[in-house]
């Protein structure tokens, strides 16, 4: 099974800051067939279901603000949130969708 | 619009069988797969099993021996059964739609299931 490791596990930020969440997979998520990286990011606010933010490593889901940016390739990926807003405080999970599915352990984004 | 809704008992006794139903609307089960995902209180997400649009199923190897998923396309319902429940099966259980057979674009609200010893 592919293991997904996220860091940090929690992050305290002030509104307006830029934050970076890292995700590392135990094997490459890059498809040799189409050169796409099979990684998604989800946001989960307290008491809510997860929400898809980004898929194929860098494609934003419809309606997701452009301050959410996914990047990376192979085994190392990043979710960057520029100019964090109060509504962005949530748990964030990466997920590989290369071989079935595995989630990272999550990153809790909190107010400083 | 696309919706998924889980239903089932909120309290189950240890060693018994959990039965949950996911009722979907806004899409056909013959066009999209549906996955069950669970989340223990305060913890992360774990995929449990999928029923593909063709009706085939796959299960997380950690749960395969205890888990069964099937569906009734005429009722737009997907069913989960998991036996031999233990207290560490206490979790929120979600059903989600699988897009492009890759990622999960719509989620149900989830149902909190407590396993009591």
Short mmCIF file of C-alpha atoms in Angstrom, two decimals:
data_model
loop_
_atom_site.label_atom_id
_atom_site.label_comp_id
_atom_site.label_asym_id
_atom_site.label_seq_id
_atom_site.Cartn_x
_atom_site.Cartn_y
_atom_site.Cartn_z
CA UNK A 1 0.00 0.00 0.00
CA UNK A 2 1.11 3.55 -0.69
CA UNK A 3 1.77 5.49 2.52
CA UNK A 4 1.11 9.21 2.59
CA UNK A 5 2.96 11.38 5.10
CA UNK A 6 1.82 14.94 5.75
CA UNK A 7 3.63 17.69 7.56
CA UNK A 8 3.21 19.58 9.70
CA UNK A 9 0.40 17.97 11.68
CA UNK A 10 -0.74 21.40 12.83
CA UNK A 11 -0.01 24.96 11.84
CA UNK A 12 -0.92 28.23 13.57
CA UNK A 13 -1.29 31.19 11.26
CA UNK A 14 -2.48 34.76 11.19
CA UNK A 15 -4.96 36.01 8.64
CA UNK A 16 -3.19 37.19 5.51
CA UNK A 17 -0.22 34.85 5.84
CA UNK A 18 0.81 32.31 3.25
CA UNK A 19 1.01 28.72 4.43
CA UNK A 20 2.48 25.57 2.97
CA UNK A 21 1.42 22.02 3.72
CA UNK A 22 3.62 19.15 2.59
CA UNK A 23 2.69 15.65 1.52
CA UNK A 24 5.07 12.84 0.69
CA UNK A 25 4.16 9.49 -0.83
CA UNK A 26 6.04 6.23 -0.36
CA UNK A 27 6.12 5.72 -4.12
CA UNK A 28 5.76 7.89 -7.19
CA UNK A 29 2.27 9.06 -8.07
CA UNK A 30 3.30 10.07 -11.58
CA UNK A 31 1.59 8.09 -14.29
CA UNK A 32 3.97 7.22 -17.10
CA UNK A 33 1.05 7.01 -19.48
CA UNK A 34 -0.24 10.56 -19.22
CA UNK A 35 2.39 12.31 -17.07
CA UNK A 36 -0.26 13.20 -14.50
CA UNK A 37 0.30 13.03 -10.77
CA UNK A 38 -2.50 11.22 -9.02
CA UNK A 39 -2.80 13.32 -5.88
CA UNK A 40 -5.76 15.21 -4.40
CA UNK A 41 -6.24 17.65 -1.55
CA UNK A 42 -9.33 17.92 0.64
CA UNK A 43 -10.45 20.51 3.18
CA UNK A 44 -12.55 19.51 6.18
CA UNK A 45 -14.08 22.17 8.39
CA UNK A 46 -15.27 21.24 11.90
CA UNK A 47 -18.44 19.20 11.84
CA UNK A 48 -18.47 19.01 8.04
CA UNK A 49 -17.67 16.43 5.40
CA UNK A 50 -14.41 16.73 3.49
CA UNK A 51 -14.47 18.93 0.41
CA UNK A 52 -12.39 18.34 -2.70
CA UNK A 53 -10.02 21.24 -3.35
CA UNK A 54 -7.48 19.96 -5.87
CA UNK A 55 -7.01 16.84 -7.99
CA UNK A 56 -4.29 15.58 -10.28
CA UNK A 57 -1.91 17.48 -8.00
CA UNK A 58 -2.63 20.96 -9.35
CA UNK A 59 -6.13 21.20 -10.85
CA UNK A 60 -8.49 23.23 -8.71
CA UNK A 61 -12.01 21.91 -8.33
CA UNK A 62 -14.68 24.22 -9.67
CA UNK A 63 -15.47 27.04 -7.25
CA UNK A 64 -12.27 26.71 -5.22
CA UNK A 65 -10.59 30.09 -4.73
CA UNK A 66 -7.35 30.61 -6.61
CA UNK A 67 -5.47 31.23 -3.35
CA UNK A 68 -5.34 27.44 -3.06
CA UNK A 69 -2.45 26.14 -5.16
CA UNK A 70 -1.34 22.55 -5.52
CA UNK A 71 2.09 21.68 -6.79
CA UNK A 72 4.67 18.93 -6.86
CA UNK A 73 5.42 15.75 -8.73
CA UNK A 74 6.51 12.20 -8.16
CA UNK A 75 6.59 11.72 -4.41
CA UNK A 76 6.62 15.28 -3.04
CA UNK A 77 3.64 17.58 -3.11
CA UNK A 78 2.60 20.90 -1.60
CA UNK A 79 -0.61 22.73 -0.90
CA UNK A 80 -0.06 26.47 -0.65
CA UNK A 81 -2.73 28.77 0.69
CA UNK A 82 -1.90 32.39 -0.02
CA UNK A 83 -3.36 35.16 2.13
CA UNK A 84 -5.11 32.81 4.55
CA UNK A 85 -8.59 33.85 5.53
CA UNK A 86 -10.55 32.92 8.64
CA UNK A 87 -12.79 30.65 6.56
CA UNK A 88 -9.72 28.58 5.61
CA UNK A 89 -9.23 27.31 9.15
CA UNK A 90 -9.79 23.59 8.78
CA UNK A 91 -8.11 20.22 8.51
CA UNK A 92 -6.41 19.47 5.21
CA UNK A 93 -5.75 16.00 3.83
CA UNK A 94 -3.76 14.82 0.87
CA UNK A 95 -4.85 11.65 -0.88
CA UNK A 96 -3.18 9.49 -3.46
CA UNK A 97 -5.43 8.16 -6.18
CA UNK A 98 -2.75 6.27 -8.08
CA UNK A 99 -3.37 2.86 -6.59
CA UNK A 100 -6.71 2.72 -4.88
CA UNK A 101 -6.70 5.48 -2.28
CA UNK A 102 -4.75 6.49 0.82
CA UNK A 103 -5.03 9.66 2.83
CA UNK A 104 -2.34 11.52 4.67
CA UNK A 105 -2.70 12.01 8.40
CA UNK A 106 -4.00 15.54 8.04
CA UNK A 107 -2.85 19.07 8.89
CA UNK A 108 -4.86 21.23 11.24
CA UNK A 109 -4.75 24.90 10.31
CA UNK A 110 -5.42 27.08 13.35
CA UNK A 111 -5.45 30.77 14.22
CA UNK A 112 -2.37 32.15 15.88
CA UNK B 1 -28.02 18.47 -7.93
CA UNK B 2 -25.75 15.68 -6.74
CA UNK B 3 -26.51 14.46 -3.24
CA UNK B 4 -25.56 11.48 -1.13
CA UNK B 5 -27.08 10.63 2.22
CA UNK B 6 -26.08 7.94 4.66
CA UNK B 7 -28.53 6.24 6.97
CA UNK B 8 -28.39 3.48 9.53
CA UNK B 9 -28.13 2.76 13.23
CA UNK B 10 -26.08 5.12 15.37
CA UNK B 11 -25.37 2.52 18.06
CA UNK B 12 -24.24 -1.03 17.44
CA UNK B 13 -23.11 -3.69 19.91
CA UNK B 14 -19.65 -5.15 19.67
CA UNK B 15 -19.45 -8.35 17.64
CA UNK B 16 -22.59 -7.45 15.72
CA UNK B 17 -22.99 -6.41 12.08
CA UNK B 18 -23.23 -2.82 10.86
CA UNK B 19 -25.61 -2.11 7.99
CA UNK B 20 -25.59 1.31 6.34
CA UNK B 21 -27.39 2.68 3.31
CA UNK B 22 -26.23 5.45 1.00
CA UNK B 23 -29.05 6.99 -1.02
CA UNK B 24 -27.89 9.07 -3.96
CA UNK B 25 -29.59 11.55 -6.24
CA UNK B 26 -28.55 13.67 -9.18
CA UNK B 27 -26.50 10.91 -10.80
CA UNK B 28 -26.75 7.28 -11.76
CA UNK B 29 -24.90 4.48 -10.00
CA UNK B 30 -24.24 2.98 -13.43
CA UNK B 31 -22.21 6.06 -14.37
CA UNK B 32 -20.23 6.63 -11.17
CA UNK B 33 -18.67 4.53 -8.47
CA UNK B 34 -19.44 5.07 -4.79
CA UNK B 35 -16.92 4.66 -2.02
CA UNK B 36 -17.35 4.31 1.71
CA UNK B 37 -14.89 6.27 3.84
CA UNK B 38 -14.73 6.36 7.61
CA UNK B 39 -13.22 8.70 10.17
CA UNK B 40 -12.76 7.77 13.85
CA UNK B 41 -13.40 10.66 16.24
CA UNK B 42 -10.56 13.17 16.03
CA UNK B 43 -8.66 11.07 13.53
CA UNK B 44 -8.02 10.85 9.82
CA UNK B 45 -9.80 9.34 6.83
CA UNK B 46 -9.75 5.72 5.70
CA UNK B 47 -11.26 4.37 2.49
CA UNK B 48 -13.19 1.20 3.13
CA UNK B 49 -14.48 -0.11 -0.16
CA UNK B 50 -15.88 0.85 -3.52
CA UNK B 51 -18.64 -0.33 -5.77
CA UNK B 52 -17.66 0.60 -9.29
CA UNK B 53 -20.11 1.79 -11.89
CA UNK B 54 -20.13 -1.70 -13.42
CA UNK B 55 -21.12 -3.21 -10.08
CA UNK B 56 -17.74 -4.73 -9.26
CA UNK B 57 -16.34 -4.15 -5.80
CA UNK B 58 -12.93 -3.62 -4.22
CA UNK B 59 -12.11 -3.43 -0.55
CA UNK B 60 -9.39 -2.02 1.65
CA UNK B 61 -7.22 -5.02 2.48
CA UNK B 62 -7.45 -4.17 6.18
CA UNK B 63 -11.23 -4.59 6.14
CA UNK B 64 -11.78 -7.05 3.30
CA UNK B 65 -12.60 -10.04 5.47
CA UNK B 66 -15.39 -8.17 7.28
CA UNK B 67 -16.84 -5.91 4.60
CA UNK B 68 -19.44 -6.25 1.87
CA UNK B 69 -20.81 -3.56 -0.45
CA UNK B 70 -23.63 -3.91 -2.91
CA UNK B 71 -26.28 -1.76 -4.53
CA UNK B 72 -29.79 -1.42 -5.87
CA UNK B 73 -29.56 0.75 -8.96
CA UNK B 74 -33.33 1.02 -9.28
CA UNK B 75 -33.48 2.66 -5.86
CA UNK B 76 -30.19 4.57 -6.25
CA UNK B 77 -28.91 2.98 -3.08
CA UNK B 78 -25.57 1.53 -2.03
CA UNK B 79 -25.33 -0.76 0.96
CA UNK B 80 -22.47 -1.42 3.36
CA UNK B 81 -22.32 -4.38 5.70
CA UNK B 82 -19.44 -4.92 8.09
CA UNK B 83 -19.42 -7.74 10.60
CA UNK B 84 -17.61 -8.50 13.85
CA UNK B 85 -17.63 -4.88 14.94
CA UNK B 86 -15.24 -3.73 17.66
CA UNK B 87 -15.08 -0.49 19.62
CA UNK B 88 -12.37 0.85 17.31
CA UNK B 89 -14.89 0.73 14.47
CA UNK B 90 -16.56 3.72 16.13
CA UNK B 91 -16.40 6.42 13.47
CA UNK B 92 -18.24 8.73 11.14
CA UNK B 93 -19.07 6.75 8.01
CA UNK B 94 -19.30 8.66 4.75
CA UNK B 95 -20.31 7.64 1.27
CA UNK B 96 -18.77 9.58 -1.59
CA UNK B 97 -19.01 9.72 -5.35
CA UNK B 98 -15.92 8.78 -7.30
CA UNK B 99 -15.13 11.04 -10.24
CA UNK B 100 -13.13 9.69 -13.18
CA UNK B 101 -12.68 6.64 -10.94
CA UNK B 102 -9.98 8.66 -9.20
CA UNK B 103 -11.06 11.16 -6.58
CA UNK B 104 -14.06 11.95 -4.45
CA UNK B 105 -16.03 14.97 -5.63
CA UNK B 106 -19.26 14.74 -3.62
CA UNK B 107 -19.64 13.50 -0.06
CA UNK B 108 -22.58 12.65 2.11
CA UNK B 109 -23.04 14.33 5.47
CA UNK B 110 -21.84 11.21 7.24
CA UNK B 111 -23.38 9.10 9.98
CA UNK B 112 -21.73 8.71 13.37
CA UNK B 113 -21.73 5.07 14.44
CA UNK B 114 -20.79 4.13 17.98
CA UNK B 115 -19.84 0.55 18.77
CA UNK B 116 -20.65 -0.29 22.37
CA UNK B 117 -19.01 -3.03 24.35
#
